[in-house]
């Protein structure tokens, strides 16, 4: 008689919900990238907000030409453009998460996601256009 016991590998655990198993749905594989990009934009904004506040405070009481000259300086124009892009991108990602978490009607969710993307894109393009107009004139 053979007394050796066979050792079986432990079964892999499936951590999906029963509904997720029934539908075959798992991770969408995009959450990590979204998480990190939201953190990157947050750090960029955290670094640029003190610069923006300092720049705006320095222009208190200045005439229009001084404000235009200040914003037209290359580094100020670049930092203002980076601030605007980061702000709208961060806003879009944050609102996307809120809509995904709290809107449960698919048609409303898609419509809101579209409107958020459109509004953030229009805001970003308008901001970049305004900065470019100030920097070039």
PDB file of C-alpha atoms in Angstrom, residues 31-46 90 93 97:
ATOM      1  CA  UNK A  31      -8.355  52.372 -12.602  1.00  0.00           C
ATOM      2  CA  UNK A  32      -4.673  52.489 -11.696  1.00  0.00           C
ATOM      3  CA  UNK A  33      -3.769  54.851 -14.506  1.00  0.00           C
ATOM      4  CA  UNK A  34      -6.721  57.081 -13.691  1.00  0.00           C
ATOM      5  CA  UNK A  35      -5.721  57.100 -10.018  1.00  0.00           C
ATOM      6  CA  UNK A  36      -2.121  58.112 -10.763  1.00  0.00           C
ATOM      7  CA  UNK A  37      -2.995  60.781 -13.320  1.00  0.00           C
ATOM      8  CA  UNK A  38      -5.403  62.351 -10.868  1.00  0.00           C
ATOM      9  CA  UNK A  39      -2.608  62.427  -8.266  1.00  0.00           C
ATOM     10  CA  UNK A  40      -0.121  63.870 -10.769  1.00  0.00           C
ATOM     11  CA  UNK A  41      -2.489  66.682 -11.709  1.00  0.00           C
ATOM     12  CA  UNK A  42      -3.166  67.312  -8.016  1.00  0.00           C
ATOM     13  CA  UNK A  43       0.566  67.698  -7.326  1.00  0.00           C
ATOM     14  CA  UNK A  44       0.986  70.003 -10.331  1.00  0.00           C
ATOM     15  CA  UNK A  45      -1.916  72.125  -9.103  1.00  0.00           C
ATOM     16  CA  UNK A  46      -0.574  72.151  -5.539  1.00  0.00           C
ATOM     17  CA  UNK A  90      -8.133  67.105 -12.874  1.00  0.00           C
ATOM     18  CA  UNK A  93     -11.268  63.009 -13.894  1.00  0.00           C
ATOM     19  CA  UNK A  97     -15.536  59.314 -10.721  1.00  0.00           C
TER      20      UNK A  97
END
